[in-house]
Coordinates of C-alpha atoms and ligand atoms in Angstrom, one line a residue:
X1 CA -121.9 79.3 29.8
X2 CA -124.6 76.6 27.9
X3 CA -124.0 74.3 30.5
X4 CA -124.9 76.9 33.1
X5 CA -128.4 77.9 31.4
X6 CA -129.7 74.5 31.3
X7 CA -128.3 72.8 34.5
X8 CA -130.3 77.1 35.7
X9 CA -133.9 75.6 33.9
X10 CA -133.7 72.4 35.0
X11 CA -133.4 73.2 38.8
X12 CA -136.6 76.3 38.2
X13 CA -138.1 73.5 36.9
X14 CA -137.9 71.3 39.9
X15 CA -138.7 73.5 42.4
X16 CA -138.2 76.8 42.0
X17 CA -129.6 80.9 46.2
X18 CA -126.7 84.1 48.0
X19 CA -130.7 84.5 47.1
X20 CA -133.4 82.6 48.4
X21 CA -134.8 80.2 45.2
X22 CA -138.1 81.4 45.2
X23 CA -136.7 84.7 43.9
X24 CA -134.4 83.3 40.9
X25 CA -136.9 82.5 38.2
X26 CA -136.6 85.4 35.3
X27 CA -139.5 87.4 35.9
X28 CA -139.4 87.7 39.5
X29 CA -135.4 88.5 39.5
X30 CA -135.9 91.0 36.6
X31 CA -138.0 93.0 38.6
X32 CA -135.6 93.3 41.5
X33 CA -138.4 92.5 44.3
X34 CA -137.6 89.7 46.9
X35 CA -141.1 89.1 48.3
X36 CA -142.2 85.7 48.7
X37 CA -145.7 84.4 49.9
X38 CA -144.8 81.9 52.7
X39 CA -146.5 78.3 52.6
X40 CA -149.7 78.8 54.2
X41 CA -150.6 82.8 53.3
X42 CA -151.8 84.4 50.4
X43 CA -150.1 87.7 50.7
X44 CA -146.2 88.6 50.3
X45 CA -144.0 88.2 53.2
X46 CA -146.9 86.8 55.1
X47 CA -149.1 90.1 55.6
X48 CA -150.6 91.4 57.2
X49 CA -149.4 89.8 60.5
X50 CA -146.1 88.4 59.6
X51 CA -144.8 91.2 57.4
X52 CA -144.3 93.3 54.5
X53 CA -143.0 94.5 51.2
X54 CA -140.9 97.3 51.3
X55 CA -138.1 99.1 49.4
X56 CA -134.7 98.3 50.4
X57 CA -133.0 101.5 51.9
X58 CA -129.3 101.6 51.8
X59 CA -128.3 103.1 55.4
X60 CA -125.0 104.4 54.4
X61 CA -123.1 105.0 50.7
X62 CA -119.7 103.7 52.1
X63 CA -116.7 105.8 50.4
X64 CA -115.2 103.5 47.6
X65 CA -111.4 104.5 48.4
X66 CA -111.0 105.1 44.7
X67 CA -111.4 101.7 43.8
X68 CA -113.5 101.1 40.2
X69 CA -114.6 97.8 38.3
X70 CA -117.6 95.5 39.3
X71 CA -119.8 96.8 41.7
X72 CA -121.9 94.1 42.6
X73 CA -121.4 94.3 46.6
X74 CA -121.1 98.0 46.6
X75 CA -124.2 99.1 48.3
X76 CA -125.7 95.7 48.6
X77 CA -128.1 94.0 47.7
X78 CA -129.7 97.0 45.6
X79 CA -127.8 95.7 42.6
X80 CA -129.8 92.1 42.9
X81 CA -132.6 93.2 44.4
X82 CA -134.2 96.5 46.1
X83 CA -137.4 95.1 47.8
X84 CA -137.5 92.8 49.9
X85 CA -139.4 91.4 53.0
X86 CA -139.6 93.9 56.1
X87 CA -141.0 91.4 58.8
X88 CA -142.8 92.6 62.2
X89 CA -142.3 91.8 65.5
X90 CA -140.1 88.6 66.3
X91 CA -140.6 86.9 62.7
X92 CA -137.8 87.0 60.7
X93 CA -136.3 85.6 57.0
X94 CA -136.8 85.9 53.5
X95 CA -140.1 85.5 54.0
X96 CA -140.9 86.3 57.4
X97 CA -141.7 82.9 58.4
X98 CA -138.5 82.5 60.5
X99 CA -137.9 83.5 63.7
X100 CA -135.4 86.3 65.0
X101 CA -132.8 84.7 66.6
X102 CA -133.7 83.5 69.9
X103 CA -137.3 83.1 69.4
X104 CA -139.4 79.9 68.6
X105 CA -142.5 78.8 68.1
X106 CA -145.4 78.7 65.4
X107 CA -145.5 82.4 66.4
X108 CA -142.5 83.4 67.3
X109 CA -143.3 83.9 70.8
X110 CA -141.5 81.8 72.8
X111 CA -137.6 82.9 73.9
X112 CA -134.8 80.7 73.9
X113 CA -130.9 80.6 74.8
X114 CA -128.7 78.2 73.4
X115 CA -125.7 77.3 75.3
X116 CA -122.5 77.1 73.4
X117 CA -120.1 74.8 74.5
X118 CA -116.7 74.0 74.9
X119 CA -116.5 71.2 72.7
X120 CA -113.5 69.1 74.8
X121 CA -117.0 69.1 78.1
X122 CA -119.0 67.6 75.4
X123 CA -119.5 63.9 75.6
X124 CA -118.5 61.4 72.6
X125 CA -121.8 61.1 71.5
X126 CA -122.7 65.5 71.6
X127 CA -119.9 65.4 69.3
X128 CA -120.5 62.5 67.2
X129 CA -124.0 64.6 66.8
X130 CA -122.3 66.9 66.2
X131 CA -120.5 65.7 63.7
X132 CA -123.5 63.9 62.1
X133 CA -125.3 67.4 61.5
X134 CA -122.5 68.9 59.4
X135 CA -122.0 65.6 57.0
X136 CA -126.1 66.5 56.7
X137 CA -125.0 69.7 56.0
X138 CA -122.6 68.8 53.4
X139 CA -125.5 66.5 51.9
X140 CA -128.5 68.8 51.8
X141 CA -129.0 70.9 49.4
X142 CA -129.9 75.0 50.6
X143 CA -132.9 76.8 49.8
X144 CA -130.3 79.2 48.5
X145 CA -128.4 79.5 45.3
X146 CA -125.6 81.0 44.4
X147 CA -124.9 82.9 41.5
X148 CA -122.2 81.4 39.0
X149 CA -120.7 84.3 37.2
X150 CA -120.9 88.4 37.9
X151 CA -124.5 90.1 37.4
X152 CA -123.1 91.9 34.5
X153 CA -122.8 88.7 32.7
X154 CA -127.0 88.8 33.7
X155 CA -128.0 90.6 30.6
X156 CA -129.0 93.5 33.3
X157 CA -130.8 91.1 35.1
X158 CA -132.7 89.8 32.5
X159 CA -131.2 86.7 32.8
X160 CA -130.2 85.3 36.0
X161 CA -127.6 82.7 36.4
X162 CA -127.3 80.8 40.0
X163 CA -126.6 77.2 40.8
X164 CA -127.6 75.0 44.1
X165 CA -125.1 74.4 46.4
X166 CA -125.1 72.5 49.9
X167 CA -126.4 74.1 53.1
X168 CA -122.4 73.4 54.4
X169 CA -121.0 74.3 51.4
X170 CA -123.1 77.4 50.8
X171 CA -121.7 79.3 54.4
X172 CA -117.9 78.3 52.4
X173 CA -119.2 80.5 49.5
X174 CA -120.4 83.2 51.1
X175 CA -117.1 83.3 53.1
X176 CA -115.2 83.4 49.5
X177 CA -118.0 85.8 48.5
X178 CA -117.0 88.7 50.9
X179 CA -113.6 88.7 50.6
X180 CA -113.3 87.8 46.7
X181 CA -112.0 90.2 44.7
X182 CA -113.8 91.4 42.2
X183 CA -112.9 95.4 42.4
X184 CA -109.6 96.7 40.9
X185 CA -107.1 96.7 42.7
X186 CA -105.7 99.7 44.3
X187 CA -102.4 99.7 45.7
X188 CA -101.8 96.4 46.7
X189 CA -104.9 95.7 48.6
X190 CA -108.1 94.5 47.9
X191 CA -111.4 95.3 49.3
X192 CA -113.1 92.9 52.2
X193 CA -116.6 93.1 53.4
X194 CA -115.5 90.9 56.2
X195 CA -111.8 90.9 57.2
X196 CA -109.4 93.6 58.6
X197 CA -111.8 96.7 59.2
X198 CA -114.3 97.5 62.2
X199 CA -116.7 94.5 60.7
X200 CA -114.6 91.6 61.3
X201 CA -116.2 90.8 65.1
X202 CA -119.2 91.6 64.2
X203 CA -119.7 89.6 60.3
X204 CA -118.5 86.7 62.0
X205 CA -121.1 86.6 64.6
X206 CA -123.4 86.8 61.7
X207 CA -122.0 84.4 59.9
X208 CA -121.7 81.9 62.5
X209 CA -125.3 82.6 64.1
X210 CA -127.1 82.1 60.3
X211 CA -124.6 78.5 60.3
X212 CA -126.1 77.6 63.7
X213 CA -129.6 78.5 62.7
X214 CA -128.9 76.7 59.1
X215 CA -127.1 73.5 61.5
X216 CA -131.0 73.8 63.6
X217 CA -132.9 73.5 60.7
X218 CA -131.3 70.8 58.9
X219 CA -130.9 68.4 62.0
X220 CA -134.5 69.5 63.0
X221 CA -133.0 70.6 66.3
X222 CA -134.2 73.6 67.2
X223 CA -132.2 73.3 70.8
X224 CA -128.4 72.9 68.8
X225 CA -126.0 75.6 69.6
X226 CA -122.5 75.6 68.0
X227 CA -119.5 74.2 70.4
X228 CA -115.9 76.1 70.5
X229 CA -112.1 75.4 71.2
X230 CA -110.5 77.3 73.7
X231 CA -107.1 77.0 72.2
X232 CA -105.9 80.1 74.2
X233 CA -102.0 78.3 75.9
X234 CA -103.1 74.9 74.1
X235 CA -99.9 73.0 73.5
X236 CA -101.0 71.3 70.2
X237 CA -103.9 71.0 68.4
X238 CA -106.1 68.8 71.0
X239 CA -109.0 68.5 68.7
X240 CA -107.2 67.0 65.9
X241 CA -107.6 63.3 66.9
X242 CA -110.1 61.0 65.1
X243 CA -112.8 60.9 67.8
X244 CA -113.3 65.4 67.3
X245 CA -112.0 66.5 63.8
X246 CA -109.3 64.2 62.5
X247 CA -105.6 64.4 62.2
X248 CA -103.4 65.0 59.7
X249 CA -101.5 62.6 57.3
X250 CA -97.8 63.6 56.3
X251 CA -98.4 61.4 53.2
X252 CA -96.9 62.3 50.5
X253 CA -96.8 65.6 51.9
X254 CA -100.7 65.9 51.0
X255 CA -101.5 66.5 54.5
X256 CA -105.2 65.3 54.4
X257 CA -106.7 64.4 57.5
X258 CA -107.9 61.4 58.8
X259 CA -111.7 60.6 60.6
X260 CA -115.0 61.7 60.3
X261 CA -113.8 64.8 57.7
X262 CA -111.3 62.3 55.5
X263 CA -111.9 63.1 51.9
X264 CA -113.9 66.2 53.4
X265 CA -114.3 68.1 49.6
X266 CA -113.0 71.7 49.9
X267 CA -115.0 73.8 47.1
X268 CA -113.4 77.3 45.7
X269 CA -109.7 76.3 46.3
X270 CA -109.4 77.2 42.2
X271 CA -110.5 80.9 43.2
X272 CA -107.2 82.9 42.8
X273 CA -106.8 81.3 39.2
X274 CA -110.4 82.8 38.5
X275 CA -110.2 86.2 39.7
X276 CA -107.4 86.4 37.9
X277 CA -109.9 85.3 34.9
X278 CA -112.9 87.4 36.3
X279 CA -114.8 84.5 37.4
X280 CA -116.7 83.9 40.2
X281 CA -116.0 79.9 41.8
X282 CA -119.3 78.3 40.7
X283 CA -117.9 74.8 40.5
X284 CA -119.9 73.8 44.0
X285 CA -120.3 70.3 43.0
X286 CA -118.1 68.1 44.6
X287 CA -116.3 65.9 42.3
X288 CA -113.7 63.1 43.2
X289 CA -111.4 65.8 41.5
X290 CA -112.5 68.0 44.2
X291 CA -109.3 68.6 46.5
X292 CA -109.7 67.6 49.8
X293 CA -109.3 69.5 53.5
X294 CA -105.7 69.6 54.2
X295 CA -103.6 70.8 57.5
X296 CA -100.8 70.5 59.2
X297 CA -100.8 72.1 62.7
X298 CA -97.8 73.6 63.5
X299 CA -95.9 72.7 60.1
X300 CA -94.9 76.4 58.8
X301 CA -91.7 77.0 59.0
X302 CA -92.1 80.5 60.9
X303 CA -91.9 80.1 64.3
X304 CA -94.9 82.2 65.8
X305 CA -96.8 80.2 63.8
X306 CA -96.0 76.6 65.2
X307 CA -97.8 77.4 68.4
X308 CA -101.2 78.7 69.3
X309 CA -101.8 81.8 70.8
X310 CA -101.2 82.6 74.5
X311 CA -103.6 82.8 77.4
X312 CA -101.9 86.0 78.1
X313 CA -102.7 87.1 74.9
X314 CA -105.7 87.0 74.7
X315 CA -105.9 88.9 78.5
X316 CA -103.8 91.2 76.6
X317 CA -107.5 92.0 74.2
X318 CA -109.4 92.1 76.9
X319 CA -107.6 95.1 78.8
X320 CA -107.8 96.9 75.2
X321 CA -110.8 99.6 75.8
X322 CA -111.2 101.0 72.1
X323 CA -113.4 98.5 70.1
X324 CA -111.7 100.4 67.0
X325 CA -109.7 103.2 66.6
X326 CA -109.4 105.4 62.8
X327 CA -106.5 105.0 61.9
X328 CA -103.7 107.0 62.9
X329 CA -100.6 108.0 60.8
X330 CA -98.6 105.7 62.1
X331 CA -98.2 103.5 59.8
X332 CA -99.9 104.6 56.7
X333 CA -100.6 101.7 54.5
X334 CA -103.4 101.4 52.2
X335 CA -106.0 99.3 54.6
X336 CA -104.9 101.3 57.4
X337 CA -107.1 99.9 59.7
X338 CA -104.3 97.1 60.0
X339 CA -101.8 99.4 61.5
X340 CA -104.8 100.5 64.4
X341 CA -102.7 100.6 67.6
X342 CA -104.2 99.7 70.8
X343 CA -107.8 98.8 69.1
X344 CA -109.3 95.8 70.5
X345 CA -110.7 94.4 67.5
X346 CA -107.2 94.6 65.5
X347 CA -106.1 92.5 68.5
X348 CA -108.7 90.1 68.4
X349 CA -108.4 89.9 64.7
X350 CA -104.3 89.3 64.8
X351 CA -103.0 92.6 62.9
X352 CA -102.0 94.0 66.6
X353 CA -99.1 92.6 69.1
X354 CA -100.8 90.4 71.7
X355 CA -98.1 88.3 72.3
X356 CA -95.6 90.8 73.6
X357 CA -99.1 93.5 75.1
X358 CA -97.7 96.2 72.5
X359 CA -100.9 96.5 70.9
X360 CA -98.9 97.5 67.8
X361 CA -98.9 96.2 64.0
X362 CA -98.5 92.6 63.8
X363 CA -99.7 90.8 61.5
X364 CA -100.0 87.1 62.7
X365 CA -101.2 87.2 66.1
X366 CA -104.6 85.3 67.7
X367 CA -107.2 85.0 65.5
X368 CA -105.0 85.3 62.2
X369 CA -102.2 83.3 64.7
X370 CA -104.5 80.5 64.6
X371 CA -105.7 80.3 60.9
X372 CA -102.2 80.4 60.0
X373 CA -100.9 77.2 62.9
X374 CA -102.7 74.6 60.9
X375 CA -100.8 75.8 57.8
X376 CA -103.6 74.0 55.4
X377 CA -106.9 74.8 53.7
X378 CA -108.2 76.7 57.2
X379 CA -104.9 79.1 56.4
X380 CA -106.1 80.6 53.0
X381 CA -108.8 83.3 53.8
X382 CA -111.2 83.0 51.3
X383 CA -112.6 79.5 51.5
X384 CA -111.1 78.3 54.8
X385 CA -114.9 77.5 56.3
X386 CA -114.3 74.1 54.3
X387 CA -112.3 72.6 57.2
X388 CA -115.3 72.6 60.0
X389 CA -112.2 73.8 62.4
X390 CA -113.2 77.2 61.1
X391 CA -116.6 77.1 63.4
X392 CA -115.1 76.6 66.2
X393 CA -112.3 78.7 66.3
X394 CA -114.8 81.6 65.0
X395 CA -117.0 80.4 68.2
X396 CA -114.1 81.0 70.5
X397 CA -113.4 84.7 68.7
X398 CA -117.0 85.5 69.0
X399 CA -116.5 84.5 72.6
X400 CA -113.8 86.6 73.1
X401 CA -115.9 89.1 71.6
X402 CA -118.5 88.7 74.2
X403 CA -116.4 89.1 76.8
X404 CA -115.2 92.0 76.0
X405 CA -118.9 93.7 75.1
X406 CA -119.5 92.7 78.5
X407 CA -117.1 93.4 80.5
X408 CA -117.3 97.1 78.9
X409 CA -120.6 97.2 78.5
X410 CA -120.4 98.9 75.2
X411 CA -123.4 100.9 73.2
X412 CA -123.7 100.4 69.5
X413 CA -122.0 103.9 69.6
X414 CA -118.7 102.8 69.9
X415 CA -118.5 101.4 66.4
X416 CA -117.6 103.3 63.8
X417 CA -120.4 104.9 61.4
X418 CA -118.5 106.3 58.1
X419 CA -114.6 106.5 58.6
X420 CA -114.4 102.5 58.1
X421 CA -113.7 100.7 55.0
X422 CA -115.9 100.1 52.4
X423 CA -119.1 97.5 54.1
X424 CA -117.7 97.9 57.8
X425 CA -119.7 101.2 59.3
X426 CA -121.6 101.0 61.6
X427 CA -124.9 100.7 59.5
X428 CA -123.3 98.8 56.3
X429 CA -125.9 95.7 55.1
X430 CA -122.9 92.7 56.2
X431 CA -122.3 91.5 52.6
X432 CA -123.6 89.1 51.3
X433 CA -126.7 88.3 54.0
X434 CA -129.9 88.3 52.4
X435 CA -132.2 89.6 54.3
X436 CA -130.1 92.5 55.1
X437 CA -128.4 92.7 58.3
X438 CA -126.3 95.6 59.7
X439 CA -123.1 95.3 62.1
X440 CA -124.7 97.0 64.6
X441 CA -127.3 94.5 64.5
X442 CA -124.6 92.2 66.1
X443 CA -123.0 94.7 68.4
X444 CA -124.5 94.0 71.5
X445 CA -124.5 91.0 74.6
X446 CA -125.4 87.7 72.9
X447 CA -128.2 87.2 75.2
X448 CA -130.1 89.8 72.8
X449 CA -129.7 87.3 69.9
X450 CA -130.7 84.2 71.9
X451 CA -127.3 82.9 73.0
X452 CA -124.5 82.9 75.4
X453 CA -121.7 80.2 76.8
X454 CA -121.6 78.2 78.7
X455 CA -118.3 79.4 80.9
X456 CA -118.6 83.4 81.5
X457 CA -120.9 85.2 83.7
X458 CA -122.7 88.8 83.4
X459 CA -119.6 90.5 83.5
X460 CA -117.9 88.4 80.7
X461 CA -115.5 86.9 83.6
X462 CA -115.2 82.8 83.8
X463 CA -117.4 81.1 85.8
X464 CA -114.8 78.9 87.3
X465 CA -113.2 81.1 90.7
X466 CA -109.6 79.9 89.6
X467 CA -109.5 81.2 86.3
X468 CA -111.4 84.3 87.4
X469 CA -109.2 85.0 90.1
X470 CA -106.3 84.7 87.4
X471 CA -108.1 86.9 84.1
X472 CA -108.8 89.7 86.8
X473 CA -105.3 89.7 87.8
X474 CA -103.8 89.3 84.9
X475 CA -105.9 92.0 82.7
X476 CA -105.8 94.5 85.6
X477 CA -101.6 94.4 85.9
X478 CA -101.4 94.9 81.2
X479 CA -100.3 97.8 80.3
X480 CA -102.4 100.5 79.0
X481 CA -101.6 100.5 75.2
X482 CA -100.3 103.5 74.3
X483 CA -99.2 105.1 70.4
X484 CA -95.5 105.2 70.4
X485 CA -95.3 109.0 68.8
X486 CA -97.1 109.7 72.2
X487 CA -101.2 111.1 69.5
X488 CA -103.6 110.5 71.8
X489 CA -105.6 107.6 69.6
X490 CA -109.9 108.8 69.3
X491 CA -112.4 106.7 68.0
Ligands
LIG1 C1 -135.7 98.9 41.7 O1 -135.7 98.5 40.6 C2 -136.8 98.2 39.5 C3 -135.8 97.6 38.2 O2 -134.4 97.8 37.9 C4 -136.9 99.3 39.0 O3 -137.8 99.9 38.5 C5 -137.1 100.3 40.4 O4 -137.8 101.6 40.5 C6 -136.3 100.3 41.0 N1 -136.6 100.6 42.6 C7 -136.2 101.1 43.8 C8 -137.1 102.3 45.0 O5 -134.5 101.9 43.5
LIG2 C1 -150.5 82.0 66.4 O1 -150.9 83.4 65.7 C2 -152.7 83.2 65.2 C3 -153.0 84.5 65.1 O2 -152.5 85.5 66.0 C4 -153.3 82.0 66.3 O3 -154.4 82.3 65.7 C5 -152.8 81.1 66.6 O4 -153.8 80.7 67.7 C6 -151.2 81.2 67.7 N1 -151.3 80.2 67.9 C7 -150.4 79.8 68.8 C8 -149.9 78.3 68.5 O5 -150.4 80.4 69.0
LIG3 C1 -140.7 76.9 74.3 O1 -138.9 76.6 74.4 C2 -138.2 75.5 75.1 C3 -136.9 75.7 74.6 O2 -137.1 75.6 73.4 C4 -139.1 74.7 75.2 O3 -139.1 73.4 76.2 C5 -140.6 74.7 76.2 O4 -141.4 74.0 75.4 C6 -141.5 75.7 75.0 N1 -142.4 76.2 75.2 C7 -143.8 76.5 73.8 C8 -144.2 76.5 74.7 O5 -143.8 76.2 72.5
LIG4 C1 -98.3 68.1 68.3 O1 -99.3 67.4 67.5 C2 -98.5 66.5 66.2 C3 -99.4 66.2 65.7 O2 -100.9 65.5 66.2 C4 -97.7 66.1 67.3 O3 -96.8 65.2 66.1 C5 -96.6 66.9 67.6 O4 -95.7 66.0 68.8 C6 -97.4 67.2 68.7 N1 -96.8 68.0 69.6 C7 -96.5 68.6 71.1 C8 -95.8 69.4 71.8 O5 -97.5 68.1 71.5
LIG5 C1 -101.6 63.6 46.8 O1 -100.5 64.1 45.7 C2 -100.2 63.5 44.9 C3 -99.3 64.3 44.2 O2 -99.8 65.9 44.7 C4 -101.4 62.8 44.2 O3 -101.0 62.6 43.4 C5 -102.3 61.9 45.5 O4 -103.4 61.7 44.6 C6 -102.8 62.6 46.5 N1 -103.0 61.9 48.1 C7 -104.5 62.2 48.0 C8 -104.4 61.4 49.3 O5 -105.2 63.1 48.1
LIG6 C1 -107.5 79.0 35.6 O1 -109.4 79.3 35.0 C2 -109.1 79.1 33.3 C3 -110.6 80.1 33.3 O2 -111.8 79.8 34.0 C4 -108.8 78.1 33.4 O3 -109.4 78.0 31.8 C5 -107.5 77.0 33.0 O4 -107.8 76.0 32.7 C6 -107.8 77.4 34.8 N1 -105.8 77.1 35.1 C7 -105.7 76.8 36.1 C8 -104.1 76.3 36.4 O5 -106.3 75.9 36.6
LIG7 C1 -104.3 106.2 55.5 O1 -102.9 106.9 55.9 C2 -102.9 107.6 55.4 C3 -102.1 109.2 56.0 O2 -103.4 109.8 57.4 C4 -103.9 108.3 54.0 O3 -103.0 109.3 53.5 C5 -104.7 107.7 53.7 O4 -105.7 108.4 52.4 C6 -105.3 106.4 54.1 N1 -105.6 105.5 53.3 C7 -107.4 105.0 53.6 C8 -107.5 104.1 52.8 O5 -107.5 105.7 54.5
LIG8 C1 -91.4 89.5 71.5 O1 -90.6 90.1 71.8 C2 -89.2 89.2 72.4 C3 -88.1 89.8 72.0 O2 -88.0 91.1 71.8 C4 -88.9 88.8 70.3 O3 -88.6 88.3 70.3 C5 -90.6 88.2 70.0 O4 -90.0 88.5 68.4 C6 -91.4 89.4 70.0 N1 -92.9 88.1 69.8 C7 -94.2 88.6 69.5 C8 -94.8 88.2 69.0 O5 -94.2 90.1 69.1
LIG9 C1 -97.6 75.8 55.2 O1 -96.1 75.6 55.7 C2 -95.1 76.0 54.5 C3 -94.0 75.7 55.5 O2 -93.4 76.8 56.0 C4 -95.1 76.8 53.6 O3 -94.2 77.0 52.9 C5 -96.8 77.0 53.3 O4 -97.3 77.8 52.3 C6 -97.9 76.8 54.0 N1 -98.7 76.8 53.5 C7 -100.5 76.9 54.4 C8 -101.7 76.5 53.2 O5 -100.0 77.6 55.0
LIG10 C1 -124.7 98.5 81.4 O1 -125.4 99.9 80.5 C2 -126.6 99.9 81.0 C3 -126.8 101.0 79.8 O2 -126.4 101.6 79.3 C4 -127.3 99.4 82.4 O3 -128.6 99.6 82.7 C5 -126.6 97.7 83.1 O4 -125.9 98.2 84.4 C6 -124.8 98.3 82.7 N1 -124.8 96.3 82.8 C7 -123.5 96.7 83.6 C8 -123.5 94.8 84.1 O5 -122.2 97.2 84.0
LIG11 C1 -115.7 71.6 82.1 O1 -115.4 69.6 82.5 C2 -114.7 69.9 83.8 C3 -114.6 68.5 84.5 O2 -114.7 68.1 83.6 C4 -115.5 71.1 84.7 O3 -114.6 71.5 85.9 C5 -115.7 72.5 84.2 O4 -116.3 73.6 85.0 C6 -116.1 72.4 82.7 N1 -116.2 73.5 82.3 C7 -117.1 74.1 81.4 C8 -117.2 75.2 81.1 O5 -118.4 73.4 81.7
LIG12 CU1 -113.1 85.0 57.7

């Protein structure tokens, strides 16, 4: 405890977070207002032309599903801050000095579309450059800090306890915090703001996009776009070579990796033990004792996890027309949403059968299957982003979401607005974004967010004529998803 406080003082003196550093000094933190004055301006939020300071209004008070305990993520972010910058026009960021996704230039008037490419189509030099950006992110301190303990230990806001973290590890921590179980367990399940519900695709879309933006800043390359790895139908992990993300080594069954990311520290590996002690992962400065990332592709003893998802499984996901459905009575369990049959989200996330194309509950398919296939750091949900393959995997998951959004040309009203689990409703703020964003903000075609994929057209179909024909035929011949007891599935 003492150490944390001392560290904090030093940090505040040198500069002044999940929150921006500038809002974490004692007085500002206690006021619950995070409305910084951007450099070169005299007014908060760059007012009046860039933005103004405003109350944060929680759009929807999500059901707590009977949870009790620590609620700092509930009604996010108002436990910590209840006022923040409301940016105008194309301005964005904690002090409105950034541009909204897809805009650039001093006044954010230049519209840009960045193209996310298949990593296997990039030159060796381009791959090398991407890897250098990741290393730079791992070695650069973020403008944001993360809490070292629960808010309830911060003397009702009088004693901010935050620490610095690298730009890369900030994202690992961000993911961990969305999953971390600080609320008393209910029937064996724990709240998860990022998975097992309608918000899974949009939570990860926001996450990947914020990460992409952070890499653009760190590399001073505004044009940079993250690559994807299209794992569907791959016989093996094609990017597990030293040119890409490294081979696995079996030395003493540690399954560490070779190449650029050998010895890449994996923070928060001990989160389960910490959770049991009611503590947050706060040991974010990697040391020699921090475990390294590990993976052993195809090494799990379960045969279904020794292979990657088939192309047919992706075609099946694309054939499911409903985004997500209210849980039916089909298989009541705690989080009924992972048992929602015939839901695109559930199929994509991997809690429904896509290999045999029934759409019925099944835990290890598509997105989940890829995580588990690696049998290592990326297979443990909370700190999975410690392995950079996480990025390539999730950009591909986002690409499948994009194909689906374009194919069905959906509007925001397809996204459940009141019935979803904690943090997963259409207008719930995505935990722990700050400034806040909603799922609805990301449930739109990617050109609205300033990016595109290299291989798909406006209908989400492959540009390659052979792939296109194959996909159209395959999706058309998929059987329509049906709930076994004959109940009709309503949105
Ligand atoms: C925000 O929090 C402060 C400090 O607790 C409180 O005084 C103020 O009333 C709150 N404002 C809103 C809009 O909730
Ligand atoms: C940006 O906007 C300001 C204020 O409207 C204007 O003075 C300035 O010339 C603009 N800069 C550019 C590069 O457009
Ligand atoms: C707008 O952005 C494009 C692509 O990033 C760049 O090539 C161009 O120079 C920019 N234009 C202005 C006026 O900043
Ligand atoms: C998959 O990769 C592993 C390790 O890279 C290798 O040992 C194995 O032979 C490969 N399997 C196939 C089917 O290519
Ligand atoms: C592998 O694991 C063993 C025992 O757990 C440990 O002593 C050794 O340092 C590890 N090696 C590497 C390279 O991590
Ligand atoms: C678990 O966490 C507690 C509290 O931080 C610590 O005292 C203990 O050493 C940890 N145990 C292990 C096995 O890491
Ligand atoms: C799951 O479904 C069952 C049966 O419909 C219902 O009783 C239960 O409340 C649901 N649980 C949640 C968390 O929605
Ligand atoms: C698909 O069906 C076959 C035959 O019924 C079964 O053996 C297999 O486990 C199923 N696989 C999946 C992924 O559902
Ligand atoms: C790796 O596979 C082994 C063998 O199936 C399994 O016991 C272990 O839990 C897996 N580890 C991870 C992290 O997936
Ligand atoms: C999508 O729907 C909008 C109206 O909601 C319509 O203007 C547009 O043409 C449609 N696009 C496609 C590709 O069907
Ligand atoms: C990738 O490269 C191959 C040739 O190397 C080309 O046929 C294919 O169209 C490229 N794909 C994309 C998405 O650019
Ligand atoms: Cu995740």
